[in-house]
Coordinates of C-alpha atoms and ligand atoms in Angstrom, one line a residue:
M1 CA -24.7 2.3 -12.3
K2 CA -23.7 -1.3 -12.9
L3 CA -21.1 -1.1 -10.1
F4 CA -24.0 -0.9 -7.7
E5 CA -26.3 -3.6 -9.1
R6 CA -27.1 -6.6 -6.9
T7 CA -25.4 -9.8 -8.0
R8 CA -24.2 -13.1 -6.7
I9 CA -21.3 -15.5 -6.4
G10 CA -22.8 -19.0 -6.2
T11 CA -25.5 -18.7 -3.5
M12 CA -24.0 -15.6 -1.9
E13 CA -26.1 -12.5 -2.7
L14 CA -24.2 -9.2 -2.9
K15 CA -25.5 -5.7 -2.8
N16 CA -22.9 -4.4 -5.3
R17 CA -19.8 -5.3 -7.2
I18 CA -17.3 -3.7 -4.9
A19 CA -15.0 -6.0 -2.9
M20 CA -12.4 -5.2 -0.3
A21 CA -9.3 -6.9 -1.5
P22 CA -7.5 -9.2 1.0
M23 CA -4.6 -7.5 2.7
G24 CA -2.3 -8.7 5.5
T25 CA -3.6 -7.2 8.7
A26 CA -0.3 -6.8 10.5
G27 CA -0.6 -6.0 14.1
L28 CA -4.4 -6.0 14.3
A29 CA -5.1 -9.5 15.6
D30 CA -5.4 -10.5 19.2
V31 CA -2.3 -11.8 21.1
D32 CA -3.4 -15.4 20.3
L33 CA -4.0 -14.3 16.6
G34 CA -7.7 -14.5 16.8
Y35 CA -10.0 -11.7 15.4
S36 CA -9.6 -8.8 17.8
R37 CA -12.0 -6.0 18.5
R38 CA -9.5 -3.8 16.6
L39 CA -9.7 -6.1 13.6
I40 CA -13.5 -6.2 13.7
E41 CA -13.7 -2.4 13.9
F42 CA -11.3 -2.2 10.9
Y43 CA -13.4 -4.4 8.7
A44 CA -16.7 -2.9 10.1
A45 CA -15.6 0.6 9.0
R46 CA -15.3 -0.7 5.4
A47 CA -18.6 -2.5 5.6
R48 CA -20.3 0.6 7.0
G49 CA -18.8 2.5 4.1
G50 CA -20.8 0.5 1.6
T51 CA -18.4 -2.2 0.5
G52 CA -20.5 -5.2 -0.7
M53 CA -18.0 -8.0 -0.1
I54 CA -15.2 -7.9 2.5
I55 CA -12.5 -10.4 1.7
T56 CA -10.2 -10.7 4.7
G57 CA -6.5 -10.9 4.7
A58 CA -5.2 -14.5 4.9
A59 CA -6.0 -16.7 7.9
I60 CA -3.5 -19.5 8.5
V61 CA -5.0 -23.0 8.7
N62 CA -2.1 -25.0 10.0
T63 CA 0.7 -23.9 12.3
R64 CA 2.3 -27.3 13.1
L65 CA 4.2 -27.6 9.8
E66 CA 5.3 -24.1 9.1
G67 CA 7.3 -22.1 11.7
G68 CA 7.5 -18.4 11.8
I69 CA 4.3 -17.7 10.0
P70 CA 4.1 -14.0 10.1
H71 CA 3.2 -13.4 13.6
F72 CA 0.6 -10.8 12.6
L73 CA -1.7 -13.0 10.5
P74 CA -4.9 -14.3 12.1
R75 CA -5.5 -18.0 12.2
L76 CA -8.2 -20.5 12.1
T77 CA -6.6 -23.6 13.5
G78 CA -9.1 -24.5 16.2
S79 CA -12.6 -23.9 17.6
E80 CA -11.2 -21.3 20.1
Y81 CA -11.1 -18.8 17.2
M82 CA -14.7 -19.3 16.1
A83 CA -16.6 -17.0 18.5
R84 CA -14.6 -14.0 17.5
L85 CA -14.8 -14.9 13.8
S86 CA -18.6 -15.1 14.3
E87 CA -18.6 -11.5 15.8
L88 CA -16.7 -10.4 12.7
C89 CA -19.4 -11.9 10.5
D90 CA -22.2 -10.3 12.5
A91 CA -20.5 -6.9 12.2
M92 CA -20.4 -7.3 8.4
H93 CA -24.0 -8.5 8.2
H94 CA -25.3 -5.5 10.2
Y95 CA -24.3 -3.3 7.3
G96 CA -25.5 -5.7 4.6
S97 CA -22.0 -6.8 3.6
K98 CA -20.8 -10.3 3.1
L99 CA -17.7 -11.8 4.6
V100 CA -15.3 -13.9 2.6
L101 CA -12.5 -15.4 4.6
Q102 CA -9.3 -16.0 2.8
L103 CA -7.6 -19.2 4.0
S104 CA -3.9 -19.8 3.5
A105 CA -1.9 -23.1 3.6
G106 CA 1.2 -21.1 4.4
F107 CA 4.0 -19.1 3.0
G108 CA 6.6 -21.7 2.1
R109 CA 9.7 -20.2 0.4
V110 CA 8.5 -16.6 0.9
N111 CA 8.2 -17.0 4.6
Y112 CA 10.0 -14.5 6.9
L113 CA 13.1 -16.2 8.0
Q114 CA 13.8 -14.0 11.0
W115 CA 10.8 -15.5 12.8
N116 CA 11.5 -19.0 11.7
L117 CA 12.5 -21.5 14.4
I118 CA 12.0 -24.5 12.1
P119 CA 13.1 -24.9 8.5
P120 CA 10.9 -23.3 5.9
I121 CA 8.8 -25.7 3.9
S122 CA 7.8 -25.8 0.3
A123 CA 6.7 -28.2 -2.5
S124 CA 10.4 -28.9 -3.1
A125 CA 13.8 -28.0 -1.7
V126 CA 14.3 -24.6 -3.3
P127 CA 16.1 -21.4 -2.3
C128 CA 14.1 -19.1 0.0
F129 CA 13.1 -15.8 -1.4
H130 CA 14.3 -13.6 1.5
D131 CA 17.6 -15.5 1.8
P132 CA 18.5 -17.8 -1.1
S133 CA 21.3 -19.4 1.0
V134 CA 18.5 -21.0 3.0
T135 CA 16.8 -24.0 1.3
T136 CA 13.3 -25.1 2.0
R137 CA 12.3 -28.5 3.2
E138 CA 10.2 -30.6 0.8
L139 CA 6.9 -31.5 2.3
K140 CA 6.2 -35.2 2.8
T141 CA 3.1 -36.8 1.2
E142 CA 1.5 -37.3 4.6
E143 CA 2.2 -33.6 5.5
I144 CA 0.4 -32.5 2.3
G145 CA -2.5 -34.6 3.4
E146 CA -2.5 -32.9 6.8
L147 CA -2.5 -29.5 5.1
V148 CA -5.5 -30.5 2.9
M149 CA -7.4 -31.6 6.0
S150 CA -6.5 -28.5 7.9
F151 CA -7.8 -26.4 5.0
A152 CA -11.1 -28.3 4.9
M153 CA -11.5 -28.1 8.7
A154 CA -10.9 -24.3 8.6
A155 CA -13.5 -24.0 5.9
V156 CA -16.0 -25.9 8.0
M157 CA -15.3 -23.7 11.1
A158 CA -15.6 -20.6 8.9
K159 CA -19.0 -21.8 7.6
M160 CA -20.2 -22.6 11.2
A161 CA -19.1 -19.2 12.4
G162 CA -21.3 -17.5 9.8
V163 CA -18.7 -16.7 7.1
D164 CA -20.4 -16.3 3.7
A165 CA -17.7 -17.8 1.5
I166 CA -14.1 -18.7 1.6
E167 CA -11.3 -17.7 -0.7
I168 CA -8.3 -20.1 -1.3
Q169 CA -5.0 -18.3 -1.3
G170 CA -3.5 -19.9 -4.4
Y171 CA -1.7 -16.9 -5.8
G172 CA 1.4 -14.8 -5.6
G173 CA 4.0 -17.4 -5.0
Y174 CA 2.6 -18.5 -1.6
L175 CA 2.7 -22.2 -0.7
I176 CA -0.2 -23.4 -2.8
D177 CA 1.2 -21.5 -5.8
Q178 CA 4.6 -23.0 -5.2
F179 CA 3.1 -26.4 -5.8
Q180 CA 1.4 -25.1 -8.9
T181 CA 4.5 -23.6 -10.5
A182 CA 7.3 -25.6 -12.3
L183 CA 9.8 -23.0 -11.2
W184 CA 9.4 -24.0 -7.6
N185 CA 7.9 -27.5 -7.8
K186 CA 10.6 -30.0 -8.6
R187 CA 8.8 -33.0 -7.2
T188 CA 8.9 -36.3 -9.0
D189 CA 5.9 -37.8 -7.2
Q190 CA 2.2 -37.3 -7.9
Y191 CA 2.3 -33.7 -6.7
G192 CA 4.9 -32.6 -9.2
G193 CA 5.7 -33.0 -12.9
D194 CA 3.1 -31.9 -15.4
L195 CA 0.3 -29.4 -14.7
N196 CA -2.0 -32.3 -13.5
G197 CA 0.6 -33.1 -10.8
R198 CA 1.3 -29.5 -9.9
L199 CA -2.4 -28.8 -9.5
R200 CA -3.1 -31.9 -7.4
F201 CA -2.6 -30.1 -4.1
S202 CA -5.0 -27.4 -5.1
M203 CA -7.5 -29.8 -6.4
E204 CA -7.4 -31.9 -3.2
I205 CA -8.0 -28.8 -1.2
I206 CA -11.0 -27.8 -3.3
G207 CA -12.3 -31.4 -3.2
A208 CA -11.9 -31.7 0.6
V209 CA -13.4 -28.3 1.3
R210 CA -16.3 -29.0 -1.0
S211 CA -17.0 -32.4 0.5
L212 CA -17.3 -30.8 4.0
V213 CA -19.0 -27.5 3.3
G214 CA -21.4 -28.8 0.7
R215 CA -22.3 -27.6 -2.8
D216 CA -24.1 -24.4 -1.7
F217 CA -21.2 -22.8 0.1
P218 CA -19.2 -20.5 -2.2
I219 CA -15.6 -21.2 -2.8
I220 CA -13.5 -18.4 -4.4
Y221 CA -10.1 -19.2 -5.7
K222 CA -7.4 -16.5 -5.9
F223 CA -4.7 -17.4 -8.5
T224 CA -2.0 -15.9 -10.6
P225 CA -2.4 -16.3 -14.3
D226 CA 1.0 -14.7 -15.0
H227 CA 4.0 -14.4 -12.6
Y228 CA 5.7 -11.7 -14.8
I229 CA 9.2 -13.4 -14.2
P230 CA 11.4 -15.6 -16.4
G231 CA 10.5 -19.2 -15.6
G232 CA 7.3 -18.3 -13.8
R233 CA 3.8 -18.9 -15.1
T234 CA 2.9 -17.5 -18.4
L235 CA -0.6 -16.5 -19.4
E236 CA -1.2 -19.6 -21.6
E237 CA -0.8 -21.9 -18.6
G238 CA -2.7 -19.4 -16.4
L239 CA -5.7 -19.7 -18.6
E240 CA -5.5 -23.5 -18.6
I241 CA -5.4 -23.3 -14.8
A242 CA -8.5 -21.1 -14.8
R243 CA -10.4 -23.7 -16.9
R244 CA -9.4 -26.5 -14.6
L245 CA -10.4 -24.6 -11.5
E246 CA -13.8 -24.0 -13.1
Q247 CA -14.2 -27.7 -13.8
A248 CA -13.2 -28.4 -10.2
G249 CA -16.3 -26.5 -9.1
V250 CA -15.1 -23.2 -7.6
D251 CA -17.6 -20.4 -7.7
A252 CA -15.5 -17.4 -8.7
L253 CA -11.9 -16.6 -9.7
H254 CA -9.9 -13.7 -8.1
V255 CA -7.2 -12.7 -10.5
D256 CA -3.8 -11.3 -9.5
G257 CA -0.5 -11.0 -11.4
G258 CA 3.1 -11.3 -10.2
C259 CA 4.9 -12.8 -7.3
Y260 CA 7.3 -11.8 -4.6
E261 CA 10.1 -11.3 -7.1
V262 CA 8.1 -8.4 -8.7
W263 CA 6.0 -7.5 -5.6
N264 CA 5.7 -4.0 -6.9
R265 CA 3.4 -5.4 -9.6
V266 CA 1.3 -7.4 -7.2
I267 CA 0.8 -4.3 -5.0
P268 CA 1.4 -1.7 -7.6
S269 CA 3.5 1.3 -6.9
A270 CA 2.7 4.9 -7.8
Y271 CA 4.6 4.4 -11.1
E272 CA 2.2 1.8 -12.4
P273 CA -0.7 3.0 -14.5
P274 CA -4.4 2.7 -13.3
A275 CA -6.1 -0.7 -13.9
C276 CA -2.7 -2.3 -14.5
Q277 CA -4.0 -5.8 -13.9
I278 CA -7.2 -5.6 -15.9
P279 CA -5.7 -7.2 -19.1
L280 CA -5.1 -10.3 -17.1
A281 CA -8.6 -10.3 -15.6
E282 CA -10.1 -9.8 -19.0
A283 CA -8.2 -12.6 -20.5
V284 CA -9.3 -15.0 -17.7
K285 CA -12.9 -13.8 -18.1
Q286 CA -12.9 -14.8 -21.7
A287 CA -11.5 -18.2 -20.9
V288 CA -14.2 -19.2 -18.3
K289 CA -17.8 -18.5 -17.4
L290 CA -17.2 -17.9 -13.7
P291 CA -17.5 -14.4 -12.1
I292 CA -14.1 -12.7 -12.1
I293 CA -12.8 -10.5 -9.3
A294 CA -10.1 -8.0 -10.5
H295 CA -7.9 -5.6 -8.8
G296 CA -4.8 -3.4 -9.3
K297 CA -5.2 0.4 -9.0
L298 CA -8.9 0.6 -9.5
G299 CA -9.4 3.4 -6.9
D300 CA -10.4 6.0 -9.4
P301 CA -14.2 5.6 -9.5
D302 CA -14.3 6.2 -13.2
V303 CA -11.8 3.5 -13.8
A304 CA -13.7 1.0 -11.6
R305 CA -17.0 1.8 -13.2
Q306 CA -15.6 1.4 -16.7
V307 CA -14.0 -2.0 -15.8
I308 CA -17.5 -3.3 -14.8
E309 CA -19.5 -1.6 -17.5
E310 CA -17.2 -2.8 -20.2
G311 CA -17.5 -6.3 -18.9
K312 CA -13.8 -6.8 -18.2
A313 CA -14.5 -8.2 -14.8
D314 CA -17.5 -8.8 -12.5
F315 CA -16.1 -7.3 -9.3
V316 CA -13.6 -4.6 -8.5
A317 CA -11.5 -5.4 -5.5
L318 CA -10.1 -2.4 -3.7
G319 CA -7.3 -2.8 -1.2
R320 CA -5.4 0.4 -0.5
P321 CA -8.2 2.7 -1.7
L322 CA -10.3 1.3 1.2
L323 CA -7.4 1.8 3.7
A324 CA -7.3 5.5 2.6
D325 CA -11.1 5.9 2.6
P326 CA -13.4 3.3 4.2
D327 CA -16.4 5.1 2.8
W328 CA -15.3 4.9 -0.8
A329 CA -18.3 2.9 -2.0
R330 CA -20.9 5.1 -0.2
K331 CA -19.3 8.2 -1.6
V332 CA -19.3 6.9 -5.1
K333 CA -22.9 5.8 -4.8
D334 CA -23.9 9.3 -3.5
G335 CA -21.9 11.0 -6.3
R336 CA -19.5 12.6 -3.8
I337 CA -16.4 11.7 -5.7
N338 CA -14.4 14.8 -4.6
D339 CA -15.0 13.7 -1.0
I340 CA -12.9 10.5 -1.4
R341 CA -9.6 10.6 0.4
P342 CA -7.3 9.2 -2.3
C343 CA -4.7 6.5 -1.9
I344 CA -1.4 7.9 -3.2
N345 CA 0.1 4.4 -3.8
C346 CA 3.1 5.2 -1.6
N347 CA 2.9 1.8 0.2
E348 CA 4.5 3.5 3.3
A349 CA 2.0 2.6 6.0
C350 CA 0.3 -0.4 4.5
L351 CA 3.5 -2.2 3.5
G352 CA 6.4 -0.2 4.8
K353 CA 7.7 1.1 8.0
R354 CA 5.0 0.4 10.4
L355 CA 4.5 -2.9 12.2
S356 CA 0.7 -2.4 12.2
L357 CA -1.3 -2.0 9.0
S358 CA -2.3 1.6 8.5
C359 CA -2.3 4.3 5.9
T360 CA -0.3 7.4 5.2
V361 CA -3.3 9.6 4.3
N362 CA -5.6 8.1 6.9
P363 CA -4.0 7.6 10.4
Q364 CA -7.3 6.2 11.7
T365 CA -6.9 3.0 9.6
G366 CA -6.5 0.1 12.0
M367 CA -7.2 2.4 14.9
E368 CA -10.8 3.2 14.1
R369 CA -12.0 3.2 17.7
E370 CA -8.9 4.5 19.4
Y371 CA -8.4 7.5 17.1
A372 CA -12.1 8.4 16.6
L373 CA -12.4 12.2 16.7
T374 CA -14.4 13.9 19.4
A375 CA -15.8 17.4 19.7
I376 CA -13.5 19.7 21.7
E377 CA -14.9 20.5 25.1
K378 CA -14.0 24.2 25.1
K379 CA -13.8 25.9 21.7
K380 CA -10.3 27.2 20.9
S381 CA -8.8 29.4 18.3
V382 CA -6.1 27.6 16.4
L383 CA -3.6 29.1 14.0
V384 CA -1.9 26.6 11.6
I385 CA 1.1 28.0 9.9
G386 CA 1.9 26.2 6.6
G387 CA -0.3 24.7 4.0
G388 CA 1.5 21.5 3.3
P389 CA 0.1 18.1 4.1
G390 CA 0.7 18.3 7.8
G391 CA -0.7 21.8 8.2
L392 CA -3.8 20.9 6.0
E393 CA -4.5 17.8 8.0
A394 CA -4.1 19.6 11.3
A395 CA -6.4 22.3 10.2
R396 CA -9.0 19.8 8.9
V397 CA -9.0 17.8 12.1
A398 CA -9.1 20.9 14.4
A399 CA -12.0 22.4 12.5
S400 CA -13.9 19.2 12.4
R401 CA -13.6 19.0 16.2
G402 CA -15.2 22.4 16.5
C403 CA -12.2 24.8 16.8
D404 CA -12.0 28.1 15.1
V405 CA -9.1 27.6 12.7
T406 CA -7.0 29.9 10.6
L407 CA -4.4 28.7 8.2
W408 CA -1.6 30.9 6.9
E409 CA 0.4 29.9 3.8
K410 CA 3.2 32.0 2.6
S411 CA 2.9 31.0 -1.1
D412 CA 0.0 31.6 -3.4
R413 CA -1.1 27.9 -3.3
L414 CA -1.8 25.1 -0.8
G415 CA 0.0 21.7 -1.0
G416 CA 3.5 22.5 0.1
K417 CA 6.1 19.9 -1.0
L418 CA 3.2 17.7 -2.2
R419 CA 3.0 20.0 -5.2
L420 CA 6.7 19.4 -6.0
A421 CA 6.4 15.6 -5.4
A422 CA 3.5 15.5 -7.9
V423 CA 5.2 17.2 -10.8
P424 CA 6.4 14.1 -12.6
D425 CA 3.6 12.4 -14.5
F426 CA 4.6 9.1 -12.9
K427 CA 3.7 10.7 -9.5
R428 CA 0.3 11.9 -10.6
D429 CA -1.3 9.8 -7.9
I430 CA -0.4 12.5 -5.4
R431 CA -2.3 15.2 -7.2
P432 CA -5.8 14.2 -5.9
L433 CA -4.5 14.3 -2.4
I434 CA -3.7 18.0 -2.7
H435 CA -7.1 18.6 -4.1
Y436 CA -8.7 16.5 -1.3
L437 CA -6.9 18.2 1.6
S438 CA -7.5 21.7 0.2
S439 CA -11.2 21.1 -0.3
E440 CA -11.6 19.5 3.1
V441 CA -10.2 22.5 4.9
E442 CA -12.5 24.7 2.9
K443 CA -15.6 22.5 3.7
A444 CA -14.6 22.4 7.4
G445 CA -14.7 26.2 7.5
V446 CA -11.0 26.9 8.0
K447 CA -10.1 30.5 7.2
V448 CA -7.3 30.1 4.6
V449 CA -5.0 33.1 4.1
L450 CA -2.6 32.7 1.2
R451 CA 0.6 34.8 0.7
K452 CA 0.8 35.3 4.4
Q453 CA 4.3 35.1 5.8
A454 CA 4.1 34.4 9.6
T455 CA 6.1 36.5 11.9
P456 CA 6.1 36.4 15.7
E457 CA 4.5 39.8 15.8
L458 CA 1.7 38.9 13.5
V459 CA 1.0 35.7 15.5
R460 CA 0.9 37.6 18.8
Q461 CA -1.6 40.1 17.2
L462 CA -3.9 37.3 16.3
R463 CA -3.8 35.9 19.9
P464 CA -4.5 32.3 19.1
D465 CA -4.9 29.7 21.9
V466 CA -2.9 27.1 19.9
V467 CA -0.3 27.5 17.1
I468 CA 0.5 24.5 15.0
I469 CA 3.7 25.2 13.0
A470 CA 4.0 23.2 9.8
T471 CA 6.3 25.4 7.9
G472 CA 8.4 22.6 6.4
S473 CA 12.2 22.3 6.0
K474 CA 14.9 24.2 4.3
F475 CA 16.9 22.8 1.4
A476 CA 20.4 21.8 2.4
L477 CA 23.4 22.2 0.0
P478 CA 26.3 19.9 0.6
D479 CA 29.5 21.4 1.8
V480 CA 31.7 20.8 -1.3
P481 CA 33.7 23.2 -3.5
G482 CA 31.8 24.7 -6.4
V483 CA 28.3 24.2 -5.0
E484 CA 27.4 27.8 -5.6
Q485 CA 27.8 27.7 -9.4
A486 CA 25.0 28.6 -11.7
H487 CA 24.6 25.2 -13.2
V488 CA 23.9 23.7 -9.8
L489 CA 20.2 23.4 -8.8
S490 CA 18.2 21.8 -6.0
T491 CA 15.3 19.4 -6.5
V492 CA 13.1 22.3 -5.4
D493 CA 14.5 24.5 -8.3
L494 CA 14.1 21.5 -10.6
F495 CA 10.4 20.6 -9.8
E496 CA 9.4 24.3 -9.5
G497 CA 10.9 24.9 -12.9
T498 CA 12.8 28.0 -11.8
K499 CA 16.1 27.0 -13.5
T500 CA 16.8 25.4 -16.8
V501 CA 18.5 22.0 -17.0
G502 CA 21.1 21.0 -19.6
Q503 CA 21.3 17.8 -21.6
R504 CA 23.8 16.0 -19.5
V505 CA 22.8 15.8 -15.8
V506 CA 24.3 14.4 -12.7
V507 CA 22.0 14.0 -9.7
I508 CA 23.7 13.9 -6.4
G509 CA 21.8 11.8 -3.9
G510 CA 20.1 8.4 -4.5
G511 CA 17.3 8.7 -2.1
L512 CA 13.7 8.5 -3.4
C513 CA 13.7 12.2 -4.3
G514 CA 17.0 12.0 -6.2
C515 CA 15.9 8.8 -8.0
E516 CA 12.6 10.3 -9.1
A517 CA 14.3 13.5 -10.3
A518 CA 16.7 11.3 -12.3
A519 CA 13.9 9.2 -13.8
W520 CA 11.9 12.3 -14.6
L521 CA 14.8 14.0 -16.4
A522 CA 15.7 10.8 -18.3
G523 CA 12.1 10.7 -19.4
Q524 CA 12.7 14.1 -21.0
G525 CA 15.4 12.6 -23.1
K526 CA 18.3 13.8 -21.0
Q527 CA 21.5 11.8 -20.2
V528 CA 21.4 11.2 -16.5
A529 CA 23.6 9.7 -13.8
V530 CA 22.8 9.3 -10.1
V531 CA 25.6 9.5 -7.6
E532 CA 25.0 7.9 -4.2
M533 CA 27.4 7.7 -1.3
A534 CA 25.8 4.6 0.3
G535 CA 26.1 1.1 -1.2
Q536 CA 22.6 1.2 -2.5
L537 CA 19.9 3.5 -3.7
I538 CA 17.0 4.5 -1.4
P539 CA 17.8 4.3 2.3
E540 CA 16.9 1.2 4.3
G541 CA 13.4 1.4 5.7
R542 CA 11.5 2.3 2.6
N543 CA 9.1 -0.3 1.5
V544 CA 10.3 -3.0 -0.8
N545 CA 7.7 -2.2 -3.5
T546 CA 8.9 1.3 -3.9
M547 CA 12.5 0.2 -4.1
L548 CA 11.7 -2.5 -6.7
A549 CA 9.6 0.0 -8.7
I550 CA 12.0 2.9 -8.7
K551 CA 14.9 0.6 -9.7
A552 CA 12.9 -0.7 -12.6
L553 CA 12.0 2.8 -13.6
L554 CA 15.6 3.9 -13.5
A555 CA 16.6 0.9 -15.6
Q556 CA 13.9 1.5 -18.1
S557 CA 15.0 5.2 -18.4
H558 CA 18.7 4.2 -18.9
V559 CA 19.8 6.2 -15.9
E560 CA 23.4 5.4 -14.9
V561 CA 23.5 4.5 -11.2
M562 CA 26.8 5.0 -9.3
T563 CA 26.5 3.8 -5.7
S564 CA 29.4 3.9 -3.1
T565 CA 30.4 7.1 -4.9
K566 CA 31.1 10.4 -3.1
L567 CA 30.8 13.9 -4.5
V568 CA 34.1 15.7 -4.0
A569 CA 33.6 18.9 -5.9
I570 CA 31.5 20.5 -8.5
T571 CA 33.5 21.9 -11.4
E572 CA 32.6 24.1 -14.4
K573 CA 32.4 20.9 -16.5
G574 CA 30.5 18.7 -14.2
A575 CA 31.2 16.8 -11.0
S576 CA 34.3 15.3 -9.5
V577 CA 33.5 12.1 -7.6
E578 CA 35.5 9.5 -5.6
R579 CA 34.9 5.8 -6.1
D580 CA 37.0 2.9 -4.9
G581 CA 39.7 5.3 -3.8
S582 CA 40.1 6.9 -7.2
T583 CA 38.7 10.2 -8.5
Q584 CA 36.6 10.4 -11.6
E585 CA 35.3 13.4 -13.5
L586 CA 31.7 13.2 -14.6
A587 CA 30.9 15.6 -17.5
A588 CA 27.6 17.4 -17.0
D589 CA 25.8 20.6 -18.0
S590 CA 23.7 20.6 -14.8
I591 CA 24.1 19.2 -11.3
V592 CA 20.9 18.5 -9.4
I593 CA 21.4 18.3 -5.6
A594 CA 19.1 15.8 -3.9
T595 CA 20.9 15.3 -0.6
G596 CA 18.1 16.4 1.7
F597 CA 16.6 19.1 3.8
T598 CA 17.2 20.5 7.3
P599 CA 14.5 21.3 9.9
D600 CA 13.5 24.8 10.8
C601 CA 11.9 25.3 14.2
S602 CA 12.9 28.9 14.7
L603 CA 9.3 30.2 14.7
R604 CA 8.3 27.8 17.4
D605 CA 11.2 28.8 19.5
T606 CA 10.3 32.5 19.3
L607 CA 6.6 31.9 20.1
E608 CA 6.9 29.4 22.9
E609 CA 7.0 32.1 25.7
T610 CA 4.1 34.1 24.5
V611 CA 1.5 31.7 23.0
P612 CA -0.1 29.2 25.4
D613 CA 0.3 26.2 23.2
V614 CA 2.8 25.8 20.3
V615 CA 3.5 22.6 18.5
A616 CA 5.8 22.0 15.5
I617 CA 4.9 19.1 13.2
G618 CA 6.2 17.5 10.0
D619 CA 9.4 18.5 8.3
C620 CA 9.9 21.7 10.3
A621 CA 10.5 19.4 13.3
K622 CA 12.5 16.8 11.3
P623 CA 12.4 16.3 7.5
R624 CA 10.7 13.0 6.8
S625 CA 7.9 11.6 4.6
I626 CA 4.3 12.6 3.7
L627 CA 3.2 10.0 6.3
D628 CA 5.0 11.8 9.2
A629 CA 3.6 15.1 8.2
V630 CA 0.0 13.9 7.8
W631 CA 0.1 11.8 11.0
E632 CA 1.7 14.5 13.1
G633 CA -0.9 17.0 11.8
F634 CA -3.7 14.6 12.6
H635 CA -2.5 13.8 16.1
A636 CA -1.6 17.4 17.0
A637 CA -5.3 18.4 16.4
R638 CA -6.8 15.1 17.7
V639 CA -5.3 15.3 21.2
M640 CA -5.9 19.0 21.6
Q641 CA -8.0 19.6 24.8
Ligands
LIG1 FE1 -2.3 4.0 -0.2 FE2 0.0 4.9 0.9 FE3 -2.3 4.5 2.4 FE4 -1.0 2.4 1.4 S1 -0.2 3.9 2.9 S2 -3.2 2.7 1.4 S3 -0.3 3.1 -0.6 S4 -1.9 6.0 0.7

């Protein structure tokens, strides 16, 4: 398979064409932001899993000019960081992988203002992305020179530490890209104006790095050929930049599309199709002779293989697929495709609500050593009740630790609410997870019993040592007049297909589930409105990518969005809602309720006195996300003694 053929970038020899894409490693660095044991273990797991080239998340080269650099990013600003970087290199080399260190000049206008004690910087005075009322400070000429030298010095330290190549972070609307882009670079000196001026900062960095590291040390440049926003870069200029970078002597180009304004396209959501950035990579590949690194939903092995075999790119860079499964490359090479734990493109743990980088479907990500599973000392019989994501994960982990595990599921299939979440085609990324978890419990030797409704009596008859209750939550209807009428259905009814839906639909509840229900129905040609009591769709705390993506999907589907609007009653003809103090009648043939679920811990409460160890996990304890269910299932079985 061409994906696994040996190749090279400049003088760097690589065992395959699989790269780990650079990702921000929030929370994993040492307190002084050097490479910690935890960070080294994180990358080592991906190297051990067969990845040929590990490209690190950005390391900051200068902290004097830019305040509030995200506190979680490692840095390479002095020799005190070199020994730990060297250990990281060694860890990669032990597994035959190469380490590419991405270096960043800074964040500029996309910096996180809440941590900023000094004004944000940029090529010019432009509004900040996170708060447009704050304007950046234009860098002085001598400060640009300082950044160029910091970059070159960091590259030298990297080379001395044993790094195999560096990657320049010139993409995505970060500081270097702000210089390159007319939308953000308003300078009238030699660093602004036409493309020559806007590229001067990048060219000086490349020149300074090259003069210090020598011709033989590979330099990869990550850039954005198309920002996908009005006024941003278009592909025509992007291809010209690619040609100029080639002339400047870089050894490979890493292609990425988009910027912070459309971050859901840089780190694609579930709603984007596979290989969504490949057209860009292919266009750049045709414009230059350099090796091209591509990414953007390439986690399906068939898709990755096809991209390489059809010559659309020279390397596939996998980010989130390697968070979900560090052994992706080895499993593909061994033909164990069904063993790959799939990324579901939820962005919840890698971008969303956790301060440390991790993964919804793989709680060990970023905690490789701390959460390593050990065999249980004294074998136990474990009963897991509920075959949703939490129950399946608990059963898998308990069985892999050596327990005797039985799983009861009351329906005729495994998957729980994952099955409902995966119904819309635009949520197809969830389907492989159902398959993965189901087959893992089978391989681990779990005794799965379908159509088994747990009762306290049946549980006592089995006499398990431990019961893990993962029975999920109950649907909650809002307390409004008319809610019991026949044309009212829940999202469970909707996705299970147990009730028919009319042409005009009002969805009550603008959380993620309600928005997806609305988009799905609109995609079937129905006329749909979403009613949300809060001032915005999707509660605070969901990741920005999902929010941007679902809003784009609703707009494309022509769903009417009504925020700050309260359901007052359901009538025979539709819904009565209150907005700005006045009541409005919304005509509808069907009303879909998406206002949430309530927990159900009744079984735990009845068992607690007779079973030695009972634990409730996931939605039955408190309705939340797939992440919470999987993580609680994992930890319930991991800490069992
Ligand atoms: Fe993929 Fe979600 Fe894990 Fe991120 S958190 S790597 S998107 S499964």
